[in-house]
CSV table of C-alpha atoms in Angstrom, one decimal:
chain,number,residue,atom,x,y,z
A,1,ALA,CA,0.0,0.0,0.0
A,2,THR,CA,2.8,2.4,0.7
A,3,LYS,CA,4.4,1.7,-2.7
A,4,ASN,CA,1.0,2.5,-4.2
A,5,SER,CA,0.7,5.6,-2.1
A,6,VAL,CA,4.1,6.8,-3.5
A,7,LYS,CA,2.7,6.3,-7.0
A,8,ILE,CA,-0.6,8.0,-6.2
A,9,LEU,CA,1.2,11.0,-4.7
A,10,ALA,CA,3.8,11.3,-7.5
A,11,GLU,CA,1.0,11.3,-10.2
A,12,ASP,CA,0.7,15.1,-9.7
A,13,PRO,CA,3.3,17.0,-11.8
A,14,ASP,CA,3.9,19.5,-9.0
A,15,ARG,CA,4.5,16.8,-6.3
A,16,PHE,CA,7.5,14.7,-5.6
A,17,ALA,CA,7.2,11.5,-3.6
A,18,GLN,CA,9.6,8.8,-2.3
A,19,GLY,CA,9.2,5.6,-0.3
A,20,TYR,CA,12.1,4.0,1.6
A,21,PHE,CA,11.6,0.7,3.4
A,22,VAL,CA,13.3,-1.0,6.3
A,23,TYR,CA,12.6,-4.8,6.2
A,24,ASP,CA,12.9,-7.1,9.2
A,25,SER,CA,14.8,-10.4,8.5
A,26,HIS,CA,12.4,-12.5,10.5
A,27,LYS,CA,9.7,-14.3,8.5
A,28,SER,CA,7.0,-14.7,11.2
A,29,GLY,CA,5.8,-11.6,13.0
A,30,ALA,CA,8.2,-9.5,11.0
A,31,GLU,CA,7.9,-5.7,10.9
A,32,THR,CA,8.4,-3.4,7.9
A,33,ILE,CA,9.0,0.3,8.5
A,34,SER,CA,7.9,2.4,5.5
A,35,HIS,CA,9.2,5.9,5.2
A,36,LEU,CA,7.0,7.9,2.9
A,37,ARG,CA,8.0,11.5,2.1
A,38,PHE,CA,6.4,13.9,-0.4
A,39,GLY,CA,6.5,17.6,-1.2
A,40,ASP,CA,6.8,20.2,-3.9
A,41,THR,CA,10.5,20.0,-4.2
A,42,PRO,CA,12.6,17.2,-5.7
A,43,ILE,CA,13.8,14.5,-3.2
A,44,THR,CA,17.4,13.8,-4.1
A,45,ALA,CA,18.4,10.9,-1.9
A,46,PRO,CA,16.9,8.1,0.2
A,47,TYR,CA,17.1,8.5,3.9
A,48,LEU,CA,15.2,7.5,7.0
A,49,LEU,CA,12.7,9.8,8.5
A,50,THR,CA,13.6,11.1,12.0
A,51,SER,CA,10.7,13.5,12.3
A,52,ALA,CA,7.3,12.4,11.1
A,53,ASP,CA,4.0,14.2,10.6
A,54,PHE,CA,2.1,10.9,10.3
A,55,ILE,CA,2.7,7.5,11.8
A,56,GLY,CA,0.6,4.5,10.9
A,57,VAL,CA,0.7,1.5,13.3
A,58,HIS,CA,-0.6,-1.5,11.4
A,59,ARG,CA,-0.3,-4.0,14.2
A,60,PHE,CA,-1.3,-2.9,17.7
A,61,GLU,CA,1.2,-5.2,19.4
A,62,PHE,CA,4.1,-3.1,18.0
A,63,LEU,CA,3.0,-0.4,20.5
A,64,ASP,CA,3.6,-2.9,23.4
A,65,LYS,CA,7.2,-3.7,22.6
A,66,MET,CA,8.9,-0.8,20.8
A,67,ASP,CA,8.9,2.9,20.8
A,68,VAL,CA,6.9,3.3,17.6
A,69,LEU,CA,6.1,7.0,18.2
A,70,ARG,CA,9.7,8.1,18.9
A,71,HIS,CA,9.9,10.0,15.6
A,72,ALA,CA,6.5,11.7,15.8
A,73,ARG,CA,7.0,15.4,15.6
A,74,GLU,CA,4.9,17.6,17.9
A,75,GLY,CA,1.3,17.7,16.8
A,76,ALA,CA,1.7,14.7,14.5
A,77,THR,CA,-1.1,12.4,13.5
A,78,VAL,CA,-1.1,8.7,14.5
A,79,LEU,CA,-3.3,6.0,13.0
A,80,ILE,CA,-3.6,2.8,15.0
A,81,ASN,CA,-5.1,-0.5,13.9
A,82,ALA,CA,-6.6,-1.5,17.2
A,83,PRO,CA,-8.7,-4.6,18.0
A,84,TYR,CA,-10.6,-2.6,20.6
A,85,ASP,CA,-13.7,-0.4,20.8
A,86,PRO,CA,-12.5,3.2,20.3
A,87,ALA,CA,-13.5,4.1,23.9
A,88,ASP,CA,-11.2,1.4,25.2
A,89,VAL,CA,-8.1,2.0,23.1
A,90,TRP,CA,-6.5,4.5,25.5
A,91,SER,CA,-6.7,2.0,28.4
A,92,HIS,CA,-4.8,-0.6,26.3
A,93,LEU,CA,-1.9,1.7,25.5
A,94,ARG,CA,1.2,1.3,27.8
A,95,ARG,CA,2.4,4.2,30.0
A,96,PRO,CA,5.3,5.4,27.7
A,97,VAL,CA,2.9,5.5,24.7
A,98,GLN,CA,0.3,7.5,26.6
A,99,GLN,CA,3.0,9.8,27.9
A,100,HIS,CA,4.4,10.4,24.4
A,101,ILE,CA,0.9,11.1,23.0
A,102,LEU,CA,0.3,13.7,25.7
A,103,HIS,CA,3.8,15.2,25.7
A,104,GLU,CA,3.9,15.7,21.9
A,105,ARG,CA,0.2,16.6,21.7
A,106,LEU,CA,-0.4,13.9,19.1
A,107,ARG,CA,-3.7,13.5,17.3
A,108,VAL,CA,-4.7,9.8,17.4
A,109,PHE,CA,-7.1,7.9,15.1
A,110,THR,CA,-8.1,4.3,15.5
A,111,ILE,CA,-9.8,1.7,13.4
A,112,ASP,CA,-10.2,-2.0,13.8
A,113,ALA,CA,-8.9,-2.6,10.3
A,114,SER,CA,-8.2,-6.3,11.1
A,115,GLY,CA,-11.9,-6.8,12.0
A,116,VAL,CA,-13.1,-4.9,8.9
A,117,ALA,CA,-10.7,-7.0,6.7
A,118,GLN,CA,-12.0,-10.3,8.3
A,119,ARG,CA,-15.6,-9.3,7.8
A,120,LEU,CA,-15.0,-8.5,4.1
A,121,GLY,CA,-13.1,-11.8,3.4
A,122,LEU,CA,-9.7,-10.2,3.1
A,123,GLY,CA,-8.1,-12.2,5.9
A,124,PRO,CA,-5.2,-10.3,7.6
A,125,ARG,CA,-4.8,-7.9,4.7
A,126,VAL,CA,-5.4,-4.4,6.1
A,127,ASN,CA,-3.3,-2.3,3.8
A,128,THR,CA,-6.1,-1.0,1.6
A,129,ILE,CA,-8.2,0.0,4.6
A,130,LEU,CA,-5.3,1.8,6.3
A,131,GLN,CA,-4.3,3.5,3.1
A,132,THR,CA,-7.8,4.9,2.7
A,133,CYS,CA,-7.7,6.2,6.3
A,134,PHE,CA,-4.3,7.8,5.6
A,135,PHE,CA,-5.6,9.8,2.6
A,136,ALA,CA,-8.7,10.8,4.5
A,137,ILE,CA,-6.8,12.0,7.6
A,138,SER,CA,-3.9,13.6,5.9
A,139,GLY,CA,-5.9,15.7,3.5
A,140,VAL,CA,-3.1,15.5,1.0
A,141,LEU,CA,-5.8,14.9,-1.7
A,142,PRO,CA,-9.5,15.8,-1.8
A,143,PRO,CA,-11.4,12.7,-0.4
A,144,GLU,CA,-13.1,11.8,-3.7
A,145,GLU,CA,-9.8,12.1,-5.6
A,146,GLY,CA,-8.0,9.9,-3.0
A,147,VAL,CA,-10.6,7.2,-3.2
A,148,ARG,CA,-10.6,7.3,-7.1
A,149,ARG,CA,-6.8,6.9,-7.1
A,150,ILE,CA,-6.8,4.1,-4.5
A,151,ARG,CA,-9.4,2.2,-6.6
A,152,LYS,CA,-7.3,2.7,-9.7
A,153,ALA,CA,-4.2,1.4,-7.8
A,154,ILE,CA,-6.2,-1.6,-6.6
A,155,GLU,CA,-7.1,-2.5,-10.2
A,156,GLU,CA,-3.5,-2.3,-11.2
A,157,SER,CA,-2.2,-4.3,-8.3
A,158,TYR,CA,-4.9,-7.0,-8.0
A,159,GLY,CA,-6.6,-7.0,-11.4
A,160,GLU,CA,-5.0,-10.3,-12.4
A,161,LYS,CA,-6.3,-12.0,-9.2
A,162,GLY,CA,-9.9,-11.9,-10.3
A,163,ARG,CA,-13.0,-9.9,-9.9
A,164,ASP,CA,-13.8,-11.2,-6.4
A,165,ILE,CA,-10.5,-9.9,-5.0
A,166,LEU,CA,-11.1,-6.5,-6.6
A,167,GLU,CA,-14.6,-6.3,-5.2
A,168,LYS,CA,-13.4,-7.1,-1.7
A,169,ASN,CA,-10.8,-4.4,-1.9
A,170,PHE,CA,-13.2,-1.9,-3.3
A,171,ALA,CA,-15.6,-2.8,-0.4
A,172,ALA,CA,-12.7,-2.2,2.0
A,173,VAL,CA,-12.1,1.3,0.6
A,174,ASP,CA,-15.8,2.1,0.7
A,175,SER,CA,-16.3,1.0,4.3
A,176,ALA,CA,-13.0,2.1,5.9
A,177,LEU,CA,-14.0,5.6,6.9
A,178,ASP,CA,-17.2,4.3,8.6
A,179,HIS,CA,-15.0,2.6,11.1
A,180,LEU,CA,-12.4,5.3,11.6
A,181,HIS,CA,-12.6,7.2,14.9
A,182,GLU,CA,-10.5,10.0,16.5
A,183,LEU,CA,-9.4,9.0,19.9
A,184,ALA,CA,-10.5,11.1,22.8
A,185,ILE,CA,-7.3,11.9,24.7
A,186,PRO,CA,-7.7,12.2,28.5
A,187,GLY,CA,-5.8,14.8,30.5
A,188,GLY,CA,-3.2,12.4,31.9
A,189,VAL,CA,-1.5,9.1,31.8
A,190,THR,CA,-3.7,6.2,33.2
A,191,SER,CA,-1.5,3.2,32.6
A,192,THR,CA,1.3,1.8,34.7
A,193,GLU,CA,2.3,-0.8,32.1
A,194,GLU,CA,5.8,-0.4,30.6
A,195,LEU,CA,6.9,-1.5,27.2
A,196,ARG,CA,7.8,-5.2,27.0
């Protein structure tokens, strides 16, 4: 999905986009960190982001064991795939995560993308759902234009896999925003749990 997002963003002649990926060597439970940058000036070299305006957490358990938010700049937006009701997400975040959200005044959105994917028959594939949320939250494209370009990318990426796969992914795009919620951030840290 991030590779498709790079293509979608770079379609505009006045915008430059680049993706840079850090892959884990483990096969099971592996993590991939995708660095997506874009702007109106050319990007001349690949480099890792050290100050991010948007962080997407595709697996909630990553928040339990690593400092995923360490590169979030003050006021950044965070999108979390959480298997919890939006009202319960805060209570499941560990103390350092809550502290970081409060200290950096992060804006946090949550969606049970895994649940949505399961209900639509996509199994564990949440990329299309989270990609739709990214474009909706970031405002980098008008919402209708973002959806149109995502649907076009789905056709290009999955077209050979059959109409059924296409329709499931289109349904994921169409239903994603109905399940997206902005987290109500309380005034203080409530957890005593540390990172594993």
